[in-house]
Short mmCIF file of C-alpha atoms in Angstrom, two decimals:
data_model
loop_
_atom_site.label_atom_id
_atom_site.label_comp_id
_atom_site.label_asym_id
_atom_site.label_seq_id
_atom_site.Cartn_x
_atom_site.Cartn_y
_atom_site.Cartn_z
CA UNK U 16 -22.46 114.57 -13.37
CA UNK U 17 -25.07 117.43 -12.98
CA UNK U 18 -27.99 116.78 -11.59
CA UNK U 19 -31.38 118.34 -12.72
CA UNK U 20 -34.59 118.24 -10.76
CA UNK U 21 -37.84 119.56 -12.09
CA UNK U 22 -40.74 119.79 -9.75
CA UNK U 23 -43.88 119.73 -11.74
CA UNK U 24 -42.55 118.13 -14.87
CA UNK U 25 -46.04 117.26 -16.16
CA UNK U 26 -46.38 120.01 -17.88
CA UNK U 27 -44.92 118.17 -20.73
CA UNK U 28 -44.30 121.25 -23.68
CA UNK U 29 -42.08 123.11 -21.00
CA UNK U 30 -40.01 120.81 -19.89
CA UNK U 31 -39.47 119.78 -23.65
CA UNK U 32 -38.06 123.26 -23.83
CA UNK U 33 -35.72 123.65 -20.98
CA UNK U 34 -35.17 120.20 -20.52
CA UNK U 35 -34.80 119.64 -24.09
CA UNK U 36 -32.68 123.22 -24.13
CA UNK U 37 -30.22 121.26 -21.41
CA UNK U 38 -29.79 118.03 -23.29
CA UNK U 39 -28.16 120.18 -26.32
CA UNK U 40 -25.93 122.27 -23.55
CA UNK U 41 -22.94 120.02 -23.95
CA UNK U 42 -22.01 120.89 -20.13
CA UNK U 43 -25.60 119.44 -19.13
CA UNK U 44 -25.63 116.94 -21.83
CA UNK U 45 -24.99 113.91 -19.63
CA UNK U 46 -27.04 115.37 -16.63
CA UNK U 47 -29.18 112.84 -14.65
CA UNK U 48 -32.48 114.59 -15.11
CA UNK U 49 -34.63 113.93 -12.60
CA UNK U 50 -38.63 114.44 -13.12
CA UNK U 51 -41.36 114.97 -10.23
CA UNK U 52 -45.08 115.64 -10.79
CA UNK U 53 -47.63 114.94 -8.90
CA UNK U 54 -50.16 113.83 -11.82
CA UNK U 55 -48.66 110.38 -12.80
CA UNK U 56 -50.07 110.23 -16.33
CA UNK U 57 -48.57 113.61 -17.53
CA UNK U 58 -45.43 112.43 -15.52
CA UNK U 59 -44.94 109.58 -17.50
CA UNK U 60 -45.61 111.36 -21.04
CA UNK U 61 -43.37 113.77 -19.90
CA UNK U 62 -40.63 111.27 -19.32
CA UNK U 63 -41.17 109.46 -22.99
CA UNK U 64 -41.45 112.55 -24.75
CA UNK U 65 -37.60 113.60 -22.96
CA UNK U 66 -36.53 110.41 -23.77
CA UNK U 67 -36.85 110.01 -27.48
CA UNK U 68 -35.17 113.70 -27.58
CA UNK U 69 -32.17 111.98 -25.69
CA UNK U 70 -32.47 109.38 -27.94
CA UNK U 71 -32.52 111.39 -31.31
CA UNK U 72 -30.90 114.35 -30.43
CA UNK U 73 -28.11 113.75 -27.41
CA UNK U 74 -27.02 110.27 -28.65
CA UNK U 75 -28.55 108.96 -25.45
CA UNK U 76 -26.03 110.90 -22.71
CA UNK U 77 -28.59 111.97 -20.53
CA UNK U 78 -29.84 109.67 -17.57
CA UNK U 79 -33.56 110.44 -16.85
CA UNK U 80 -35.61 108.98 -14.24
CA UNK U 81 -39.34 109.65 -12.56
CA UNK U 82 -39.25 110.01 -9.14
CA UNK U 83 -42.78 109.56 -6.74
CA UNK U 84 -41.14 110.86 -3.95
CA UNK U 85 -40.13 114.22 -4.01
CA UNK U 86 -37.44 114.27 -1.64
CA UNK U 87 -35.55 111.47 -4.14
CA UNK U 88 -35.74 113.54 -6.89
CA UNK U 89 -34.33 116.28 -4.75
CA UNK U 90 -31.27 114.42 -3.02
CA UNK U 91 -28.30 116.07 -4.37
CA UNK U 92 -29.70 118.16 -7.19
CA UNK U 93 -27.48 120.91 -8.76
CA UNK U 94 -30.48 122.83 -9.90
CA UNK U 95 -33.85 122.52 -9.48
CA UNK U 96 -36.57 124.13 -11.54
CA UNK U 97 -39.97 125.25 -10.50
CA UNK U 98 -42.77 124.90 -12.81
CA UNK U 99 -46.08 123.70 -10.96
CA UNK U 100 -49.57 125.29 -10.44
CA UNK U 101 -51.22 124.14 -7.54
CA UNK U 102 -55.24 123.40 -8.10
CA UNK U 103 -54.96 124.05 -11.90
CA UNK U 104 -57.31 125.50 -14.31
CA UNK U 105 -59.90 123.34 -12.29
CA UNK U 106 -60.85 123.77 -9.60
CA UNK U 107 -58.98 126.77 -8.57
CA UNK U 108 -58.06 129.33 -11.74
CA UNK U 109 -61.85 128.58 -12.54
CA UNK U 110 -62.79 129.50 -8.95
CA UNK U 111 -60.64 132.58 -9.20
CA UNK U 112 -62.44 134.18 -12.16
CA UNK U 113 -65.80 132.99 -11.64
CA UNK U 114 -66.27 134.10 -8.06
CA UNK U 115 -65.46 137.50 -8.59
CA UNK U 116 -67.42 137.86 -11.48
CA UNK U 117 -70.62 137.76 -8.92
CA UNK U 118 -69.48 140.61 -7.57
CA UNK U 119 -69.04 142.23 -11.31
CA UNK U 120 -64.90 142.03 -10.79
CA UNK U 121 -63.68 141.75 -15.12
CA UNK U 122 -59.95 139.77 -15.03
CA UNK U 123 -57.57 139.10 -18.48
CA UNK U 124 -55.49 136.63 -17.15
CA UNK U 125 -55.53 136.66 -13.24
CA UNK U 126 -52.11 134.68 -12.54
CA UNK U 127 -50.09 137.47 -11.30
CA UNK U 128 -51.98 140.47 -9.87
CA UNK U 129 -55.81 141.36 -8.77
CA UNK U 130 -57.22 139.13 -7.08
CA UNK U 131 -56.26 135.80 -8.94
CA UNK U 132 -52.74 136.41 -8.23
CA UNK U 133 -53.35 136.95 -4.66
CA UNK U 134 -55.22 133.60 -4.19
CA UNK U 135 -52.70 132.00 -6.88
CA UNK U 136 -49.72 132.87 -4.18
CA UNK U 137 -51.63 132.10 -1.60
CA UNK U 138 -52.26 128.15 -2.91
CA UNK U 139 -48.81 128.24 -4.12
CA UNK U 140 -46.39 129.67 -1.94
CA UNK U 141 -46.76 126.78 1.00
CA UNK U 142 -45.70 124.20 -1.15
CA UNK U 143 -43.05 126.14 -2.39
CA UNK U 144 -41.69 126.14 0.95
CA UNK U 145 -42.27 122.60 1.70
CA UNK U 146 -40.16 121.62 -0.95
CA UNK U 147 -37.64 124.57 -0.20
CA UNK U 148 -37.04 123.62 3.54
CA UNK U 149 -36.64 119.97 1.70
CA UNK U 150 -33.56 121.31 -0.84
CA UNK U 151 -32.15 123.16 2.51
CA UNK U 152 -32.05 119.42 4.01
CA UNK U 153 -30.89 117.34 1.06
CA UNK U 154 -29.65 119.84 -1.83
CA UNK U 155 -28.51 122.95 -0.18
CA UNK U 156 -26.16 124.25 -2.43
CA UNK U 157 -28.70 123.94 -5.54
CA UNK U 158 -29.94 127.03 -7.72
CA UNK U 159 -33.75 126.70 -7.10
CA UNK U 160 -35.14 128.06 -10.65
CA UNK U 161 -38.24 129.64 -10.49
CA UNK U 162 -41.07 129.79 -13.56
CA UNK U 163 -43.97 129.30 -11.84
CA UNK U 164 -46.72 132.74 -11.79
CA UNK U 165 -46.89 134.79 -9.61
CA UNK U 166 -42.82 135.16 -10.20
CA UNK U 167 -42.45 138.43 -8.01
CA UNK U 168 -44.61 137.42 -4.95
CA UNK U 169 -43.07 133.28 -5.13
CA UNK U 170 -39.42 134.27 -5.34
CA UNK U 171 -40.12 136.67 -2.58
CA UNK U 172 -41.31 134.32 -0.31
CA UNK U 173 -39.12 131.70 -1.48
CA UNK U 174 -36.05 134.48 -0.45
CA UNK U 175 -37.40 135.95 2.04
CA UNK U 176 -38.44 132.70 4.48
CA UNK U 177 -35.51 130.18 3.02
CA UNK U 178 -31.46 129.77 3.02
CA UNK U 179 -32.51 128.66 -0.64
CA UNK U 180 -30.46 130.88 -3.90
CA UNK U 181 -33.36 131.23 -6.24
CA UNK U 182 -34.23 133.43 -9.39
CA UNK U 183 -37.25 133.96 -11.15
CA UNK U 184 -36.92 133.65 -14.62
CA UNK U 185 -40.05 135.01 -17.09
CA UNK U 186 -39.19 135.41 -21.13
CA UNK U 187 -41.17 139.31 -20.87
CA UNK U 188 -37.53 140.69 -21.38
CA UNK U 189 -36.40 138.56 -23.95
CA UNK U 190 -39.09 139.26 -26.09
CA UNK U 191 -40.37 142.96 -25.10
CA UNK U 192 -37.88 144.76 -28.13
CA UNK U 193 -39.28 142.40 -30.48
CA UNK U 194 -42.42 142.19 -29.82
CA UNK U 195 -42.67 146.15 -29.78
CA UNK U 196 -40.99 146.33 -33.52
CA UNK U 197 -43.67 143.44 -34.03
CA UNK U 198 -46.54 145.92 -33.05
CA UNK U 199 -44.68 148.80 -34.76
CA UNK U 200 -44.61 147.47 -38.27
CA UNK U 201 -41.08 148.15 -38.37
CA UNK U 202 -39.37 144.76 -37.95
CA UNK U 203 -38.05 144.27 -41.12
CA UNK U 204 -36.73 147.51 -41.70
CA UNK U 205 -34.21 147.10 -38.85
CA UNK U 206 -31.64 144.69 -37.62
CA UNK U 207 -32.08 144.41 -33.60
CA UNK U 208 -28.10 143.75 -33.23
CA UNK U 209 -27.74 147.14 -34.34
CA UNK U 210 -29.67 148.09 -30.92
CA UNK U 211 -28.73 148.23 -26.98
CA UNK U 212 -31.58 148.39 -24.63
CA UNK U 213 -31.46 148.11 -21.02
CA UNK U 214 -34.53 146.70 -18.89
CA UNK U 215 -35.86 147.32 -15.38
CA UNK U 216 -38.73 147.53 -13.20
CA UNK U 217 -40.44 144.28 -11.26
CA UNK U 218 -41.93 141.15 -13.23
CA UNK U 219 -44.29 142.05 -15.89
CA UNK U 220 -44.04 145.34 -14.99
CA UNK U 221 -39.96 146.08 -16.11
CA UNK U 222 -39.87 148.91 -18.39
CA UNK U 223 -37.75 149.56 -21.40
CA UNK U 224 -35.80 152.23 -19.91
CA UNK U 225 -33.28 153.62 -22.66
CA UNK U 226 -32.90 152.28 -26.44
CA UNK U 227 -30.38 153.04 -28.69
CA UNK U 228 -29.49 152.00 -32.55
CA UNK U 229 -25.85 152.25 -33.33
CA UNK U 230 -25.69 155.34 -30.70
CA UNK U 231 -28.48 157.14 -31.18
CA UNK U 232 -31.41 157.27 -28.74
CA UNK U 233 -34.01 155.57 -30.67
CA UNK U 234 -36.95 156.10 -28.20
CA UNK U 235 -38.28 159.64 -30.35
CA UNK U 236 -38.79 156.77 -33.27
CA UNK U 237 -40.72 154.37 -31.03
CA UNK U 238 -43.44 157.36 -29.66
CA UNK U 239 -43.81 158.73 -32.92
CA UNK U 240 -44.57 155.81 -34.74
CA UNK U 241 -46.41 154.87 -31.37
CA UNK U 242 -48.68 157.50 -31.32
CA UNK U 243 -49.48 157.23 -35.29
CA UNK U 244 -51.02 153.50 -34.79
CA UNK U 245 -54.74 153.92 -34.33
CA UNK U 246 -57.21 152.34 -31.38
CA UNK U 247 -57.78 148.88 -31.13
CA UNK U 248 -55.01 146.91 -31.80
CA UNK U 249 -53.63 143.86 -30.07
CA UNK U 250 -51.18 146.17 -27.60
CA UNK U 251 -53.37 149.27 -27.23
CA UNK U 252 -52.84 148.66 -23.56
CA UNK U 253 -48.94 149.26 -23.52
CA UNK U 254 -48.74 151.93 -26.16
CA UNK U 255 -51.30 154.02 -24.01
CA UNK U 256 -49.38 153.71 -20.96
CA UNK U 257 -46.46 154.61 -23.16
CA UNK U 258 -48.36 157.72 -23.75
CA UNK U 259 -49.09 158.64 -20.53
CA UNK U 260 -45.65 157.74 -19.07
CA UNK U 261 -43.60 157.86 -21.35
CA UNK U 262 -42.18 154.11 -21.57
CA UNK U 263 -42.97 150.77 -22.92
CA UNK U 264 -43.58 148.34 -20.72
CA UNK U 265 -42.37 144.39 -21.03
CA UNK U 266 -45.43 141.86 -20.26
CA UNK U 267 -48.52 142.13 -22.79
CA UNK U 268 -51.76 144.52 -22.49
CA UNK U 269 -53.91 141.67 -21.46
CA UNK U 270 -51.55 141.86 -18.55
CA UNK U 271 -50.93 144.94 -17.86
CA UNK U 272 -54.71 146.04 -18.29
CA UNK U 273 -55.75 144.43 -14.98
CA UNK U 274 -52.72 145.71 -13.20
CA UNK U 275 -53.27 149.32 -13.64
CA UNK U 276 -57.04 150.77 -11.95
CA UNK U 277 -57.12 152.59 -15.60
CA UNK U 278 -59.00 149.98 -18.36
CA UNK U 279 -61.67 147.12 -17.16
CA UNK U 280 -63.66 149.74 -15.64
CA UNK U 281 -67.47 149.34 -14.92
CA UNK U 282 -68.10 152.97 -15.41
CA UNK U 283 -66.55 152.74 -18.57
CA UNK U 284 -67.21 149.75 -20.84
CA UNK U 285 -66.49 151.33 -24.13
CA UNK U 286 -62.45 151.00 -23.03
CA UNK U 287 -62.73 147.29 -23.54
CA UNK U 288 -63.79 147.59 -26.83
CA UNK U 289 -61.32 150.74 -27.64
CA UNK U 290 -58.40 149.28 -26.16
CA UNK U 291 -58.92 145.24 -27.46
CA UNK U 292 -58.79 144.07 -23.99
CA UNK U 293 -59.67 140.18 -24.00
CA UNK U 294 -61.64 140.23 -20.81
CA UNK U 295 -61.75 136.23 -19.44
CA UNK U 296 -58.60 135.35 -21.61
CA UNK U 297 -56.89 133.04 -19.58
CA UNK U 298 -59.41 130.79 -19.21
CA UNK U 299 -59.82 130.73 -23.13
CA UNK U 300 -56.39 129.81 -23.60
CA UNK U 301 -56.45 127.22 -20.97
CA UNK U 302 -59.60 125.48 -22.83
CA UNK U 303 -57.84 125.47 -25.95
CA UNK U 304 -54.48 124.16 -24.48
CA UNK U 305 -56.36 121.57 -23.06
CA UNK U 306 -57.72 120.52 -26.53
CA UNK U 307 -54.75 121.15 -28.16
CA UNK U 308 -53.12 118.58 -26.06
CA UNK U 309 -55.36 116.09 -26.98
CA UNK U 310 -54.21 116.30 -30.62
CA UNK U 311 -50.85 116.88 -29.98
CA UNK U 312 -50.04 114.11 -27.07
CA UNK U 313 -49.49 111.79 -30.04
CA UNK U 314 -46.81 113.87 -31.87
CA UNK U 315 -45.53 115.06 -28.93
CA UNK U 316 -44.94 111.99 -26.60
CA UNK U 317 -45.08 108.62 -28.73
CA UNK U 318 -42.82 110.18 -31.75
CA UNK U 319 -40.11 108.44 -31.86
CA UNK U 320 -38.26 110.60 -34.24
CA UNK U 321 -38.94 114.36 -32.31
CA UNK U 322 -36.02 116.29 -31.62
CA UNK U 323 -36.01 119.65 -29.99
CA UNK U 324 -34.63 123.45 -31.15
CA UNK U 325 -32.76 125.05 -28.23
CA UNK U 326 -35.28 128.12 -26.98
CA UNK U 327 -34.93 131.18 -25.83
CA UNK U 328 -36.05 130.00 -22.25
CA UNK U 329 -32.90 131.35 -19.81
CA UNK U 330 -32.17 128.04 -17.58
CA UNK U 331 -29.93 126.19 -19.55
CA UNK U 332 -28.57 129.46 -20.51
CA UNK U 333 -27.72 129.68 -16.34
CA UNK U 334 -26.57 126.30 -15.51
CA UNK U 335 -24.42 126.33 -18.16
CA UNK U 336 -22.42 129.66 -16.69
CA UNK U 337 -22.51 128.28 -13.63
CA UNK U 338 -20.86 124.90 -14.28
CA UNK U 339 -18.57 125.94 -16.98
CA UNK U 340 -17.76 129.71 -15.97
CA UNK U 341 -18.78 131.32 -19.15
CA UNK U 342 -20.64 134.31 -18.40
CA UNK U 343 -24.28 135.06 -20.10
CA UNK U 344 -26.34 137.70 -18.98
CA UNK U 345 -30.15 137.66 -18.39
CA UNK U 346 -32.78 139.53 -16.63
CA UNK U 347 -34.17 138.02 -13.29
CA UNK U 348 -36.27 138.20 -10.10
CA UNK U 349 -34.47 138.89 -7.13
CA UNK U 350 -34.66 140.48 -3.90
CA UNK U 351 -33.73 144.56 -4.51
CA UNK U 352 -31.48 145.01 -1.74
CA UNK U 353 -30.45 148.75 -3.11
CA UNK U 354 -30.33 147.66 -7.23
CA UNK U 355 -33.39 149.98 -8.00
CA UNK U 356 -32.53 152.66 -5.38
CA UNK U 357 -36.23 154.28 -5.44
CA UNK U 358 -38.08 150.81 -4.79
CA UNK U 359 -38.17 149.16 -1.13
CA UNK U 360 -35.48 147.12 -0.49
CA UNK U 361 -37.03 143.72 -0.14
CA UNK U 362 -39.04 143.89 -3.14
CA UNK U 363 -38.66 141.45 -5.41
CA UNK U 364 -37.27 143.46 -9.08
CA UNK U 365 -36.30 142.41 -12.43
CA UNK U 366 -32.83 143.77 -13.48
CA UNK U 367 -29.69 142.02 -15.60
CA UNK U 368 -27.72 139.54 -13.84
CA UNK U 369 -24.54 138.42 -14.79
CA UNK U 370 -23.87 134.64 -14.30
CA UNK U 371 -20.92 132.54 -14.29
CA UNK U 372 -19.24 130.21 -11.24
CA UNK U 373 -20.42 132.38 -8.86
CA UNK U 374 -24.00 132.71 -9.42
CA UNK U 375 -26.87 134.62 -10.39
CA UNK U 376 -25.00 138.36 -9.77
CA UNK U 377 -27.58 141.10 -10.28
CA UNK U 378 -26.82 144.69 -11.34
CA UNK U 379 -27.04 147.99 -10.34
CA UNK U 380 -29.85 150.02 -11.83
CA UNK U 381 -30.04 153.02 -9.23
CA UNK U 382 -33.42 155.38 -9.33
CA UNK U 383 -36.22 154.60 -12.17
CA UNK U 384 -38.09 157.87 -13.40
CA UNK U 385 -40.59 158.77 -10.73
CA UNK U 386 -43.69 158.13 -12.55
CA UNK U 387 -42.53 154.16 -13.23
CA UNK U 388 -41.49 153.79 -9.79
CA UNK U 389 -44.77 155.23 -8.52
CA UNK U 390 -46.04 152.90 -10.92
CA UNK U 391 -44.17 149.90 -9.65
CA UNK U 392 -44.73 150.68 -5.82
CA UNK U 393 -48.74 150.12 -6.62
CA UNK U 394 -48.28 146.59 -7.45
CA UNK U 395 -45.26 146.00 -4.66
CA UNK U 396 -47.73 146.78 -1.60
CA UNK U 397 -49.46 143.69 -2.74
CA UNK U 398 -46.79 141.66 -3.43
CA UNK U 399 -45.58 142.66 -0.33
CA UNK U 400 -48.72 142.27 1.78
CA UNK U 401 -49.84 138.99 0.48
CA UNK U 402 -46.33 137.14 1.13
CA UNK U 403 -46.77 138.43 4.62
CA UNK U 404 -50.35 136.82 4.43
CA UNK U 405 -48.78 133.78 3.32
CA UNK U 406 -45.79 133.65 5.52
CA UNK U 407 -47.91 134.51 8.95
CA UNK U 408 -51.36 133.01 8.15
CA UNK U 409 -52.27 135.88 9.33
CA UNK U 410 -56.14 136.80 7.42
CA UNK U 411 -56.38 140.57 7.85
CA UNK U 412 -53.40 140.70 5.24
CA UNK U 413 -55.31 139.08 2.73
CA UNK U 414 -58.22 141.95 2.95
CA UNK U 415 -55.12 144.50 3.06
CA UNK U 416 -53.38 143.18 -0.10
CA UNK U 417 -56.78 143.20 -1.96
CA UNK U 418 -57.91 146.59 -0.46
CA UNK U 419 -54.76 148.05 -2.26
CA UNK U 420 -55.03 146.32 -5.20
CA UNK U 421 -55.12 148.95 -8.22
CA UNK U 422 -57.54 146.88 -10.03
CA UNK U 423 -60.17 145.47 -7.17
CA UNK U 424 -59.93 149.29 -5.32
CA UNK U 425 -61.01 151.06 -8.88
CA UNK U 426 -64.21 148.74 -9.07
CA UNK U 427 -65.32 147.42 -5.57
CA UNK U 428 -66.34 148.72 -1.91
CA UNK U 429 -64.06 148.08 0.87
CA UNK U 430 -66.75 145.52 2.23
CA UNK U 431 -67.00 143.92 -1.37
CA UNK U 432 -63.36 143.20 -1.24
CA UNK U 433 -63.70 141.92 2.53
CA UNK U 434 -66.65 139.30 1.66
CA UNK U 435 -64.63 138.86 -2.27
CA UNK U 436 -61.91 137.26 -0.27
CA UNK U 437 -63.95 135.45 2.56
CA UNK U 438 -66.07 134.06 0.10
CA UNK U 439 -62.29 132.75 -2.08
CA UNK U 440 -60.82 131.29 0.87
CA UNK U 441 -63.92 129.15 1.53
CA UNK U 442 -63.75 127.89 -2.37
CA UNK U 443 -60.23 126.93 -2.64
CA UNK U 444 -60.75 125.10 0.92
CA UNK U 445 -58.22 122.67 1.25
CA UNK U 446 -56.01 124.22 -1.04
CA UNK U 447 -55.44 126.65 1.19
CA UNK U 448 -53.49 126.57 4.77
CA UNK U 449 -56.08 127.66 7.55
CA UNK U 450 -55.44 131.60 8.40
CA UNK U 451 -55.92 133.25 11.81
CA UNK U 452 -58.63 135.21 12.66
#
């Protein structure tokens, strides 16, 4: 029987996916699925909600149990996915936007680069490893599955400082053709199976690098039709970088506008307006999910008749290749090692990865085009710099990772950024590991 652990299985609507995506794998079907959170309520809904999809969709076959002890849950686990977010939206993702807003900083979203995602690794990462150093003990030969934001900088760490096999997994790829057709106006006028694409770059930053429909090089299309679409729309971000450099890009503009220096800009507030860029969005969505929840609990966990729609999400995709042998292909986060020839090697990339018995097998890519590497490199000097903040407790790489920050060296001082970040460590207190001097 395969065993399934998911850490930080109170986020209830995501594990319905992938756990829900596992129960109709009929290789994972019978699984013992084994929940951990540590927020006992949401814990518990999650575990109804799973089990009245076992009940009315998998004839009962799965075996699925709460565990309050992490290391339980962990004992002998096949895979275990990663899905938690240390402090939540309060105290600490309201800490990280409102903080830096006294020292006129603008964020989107704030989970991945900037200065959110720096303080968001630096919460997260240490538990990450606690719970690693726990799978090398009592699950070692388990595929550690990573969701949880910031992907690149987590799986890093995660493969950097651990024996662990791990992959970050983020749906960007999956959905960047589509959603590009979306923005286009042209997706019912074509039928994507008629199109091959190939993807590469690092997380929410991989860039669509060729596209072809039945052989031809379909790009031309996409920049005329690109360039036609008029300012603001709801990816003005993307199609200007697409301009500029000549490629679309996979994660959203709200994303990418806070990970290039070139659109929340002080000196420049008109750009906001011009490009649509929904300055404070994250915390918006996380009020609404919050209310949202409140409505849906009821349909969600104490249905009795819900069943679930196998998703797009890539896990159950993975463990199935991996205990059956059938290969599937999907893009995800991994150490470079020489696979994107003009990035440094330990970086953590996005690039296709065949799967089957032996693994998570990533590809070749060899050398981006100049300008996306150059592109890629800004955001990999923080990666890299706050993972070694992280890893060595070590303080002065916190100020170096934010000092080269596109975003936070485009808008603040050098001594801005210093007293930014002294001034975040002492809010997140506990929630942080004490750093040396």
């Amino acid at each position: 029987m395969v065993k399934i652990t998911f850490i930080g299985a109170g986020s209830t609507i995501f594990t319905k996916n992938v756990l829900g995506d596992a129960m109709l794998t009929p290789s994972l079907s019978d699984a013992h699925i084994a929940l951990y959170d540590i927020n006992e309520k949401r814990l518990n809904e999650s575990e109804l909600m799973l089990k009245n999809i076992n009940k009315n969709a998998n004839d009962n076959r799965a075996d699925i149990v709460s565990y309050q002890d992490r290391r339980e849950a962990l004992k002998d686990a096949d895979f275990v996915i990663n899905a938690i977010q240390v402090g939540g939206y309060k105290p600490s993702t309201v800490i990280d936007f409102e903080i830096p807003q006294k020292y006129g900083l603008q964020q989107t979203i704030g989970d991945t680069m900037g200065i959110g995602g720096i303080f968001r690794t630096l919460r997260t990462l240490p538990v990450m490893l606690e719970f690693a150093k726990e799978m090398e003990e009592l699950c070692p030969d388990a595929w550690l599955l990573n969701y949880t934001n910031p992907m690149a900088m987590l799986t890093m760490g995660i493969l950097k400082e651990t024996k662990i096999k791990a992959v970050g997994l983020c749906h960007s790829v999956q959905v960047c053709v589509p959603e590009l057709f979306e923005h286009l106006g042209i997706t019912d006028q074509y039928d994507l199976n008629e199109f091959q694409w190939k993807i590469a770059g690092i997380n929410h930053m991989a860039f669509l690098l060729e596209i072809t429909h039945n052989g031809e090089d379909f790009y031309p299309t996409i920049r005329k039709l690109a360039a036609e679409k008029a300012n603001p729309h709801s990816d003005s971000v993307r199609f200007e970088l697409m301009k500029r450099f000549g490629y679309y890009i996979t994660e959203s503009s709200e994303h990418n506008a806070e990970y290039h220096p070139y659109f929340i800009k002080s000196k420049y507030p008109e750009l906001i307006e011009e490009l649509a860029i929904p300055l404070d969005e994250y915390l918006r969505r996380c009020e609404q999910q919050i209310a949202d929840w409140e409505t849906m609990r009821e349909d969600i966990v104490n249905n009795g008749d819900l069943t679930h729609t196998r998703s797009r999400e890539y896990a159950s995709y993975i463990m199935d290749s991996i205990v059956t042998g059938t290969p599937s292909v999907i893009a995800g986060n991994v150490l470079n090692k020489g696979l994107i020839t003009n990035l440094p090697a330990d970086a953590c990339v996005e690039v296709p990865c065949l799967v089957d018995k032996n693994g998570v097998q990533p590809t070749y890519v060899g050398d981006l085009p100049t300008q996306l590497a150059a592109l890629n490199r800004t955001n990999i000097n923080v990666q890299e710099l706050t993972v070694e903040a992280a890893l060595t407790l070590d303080k002065s790489k916190i100020y170096q990772a934010a000092y080269l920050d596109p975003h936070l060296a485009s808008e603040l001082s050098l001594e801005d950024i210093k007293n930014l970040v002294d001034d975040l460590i002492e809010a997140h207190g506990d929630y942080l590991p004490k750093y040396k001097d």
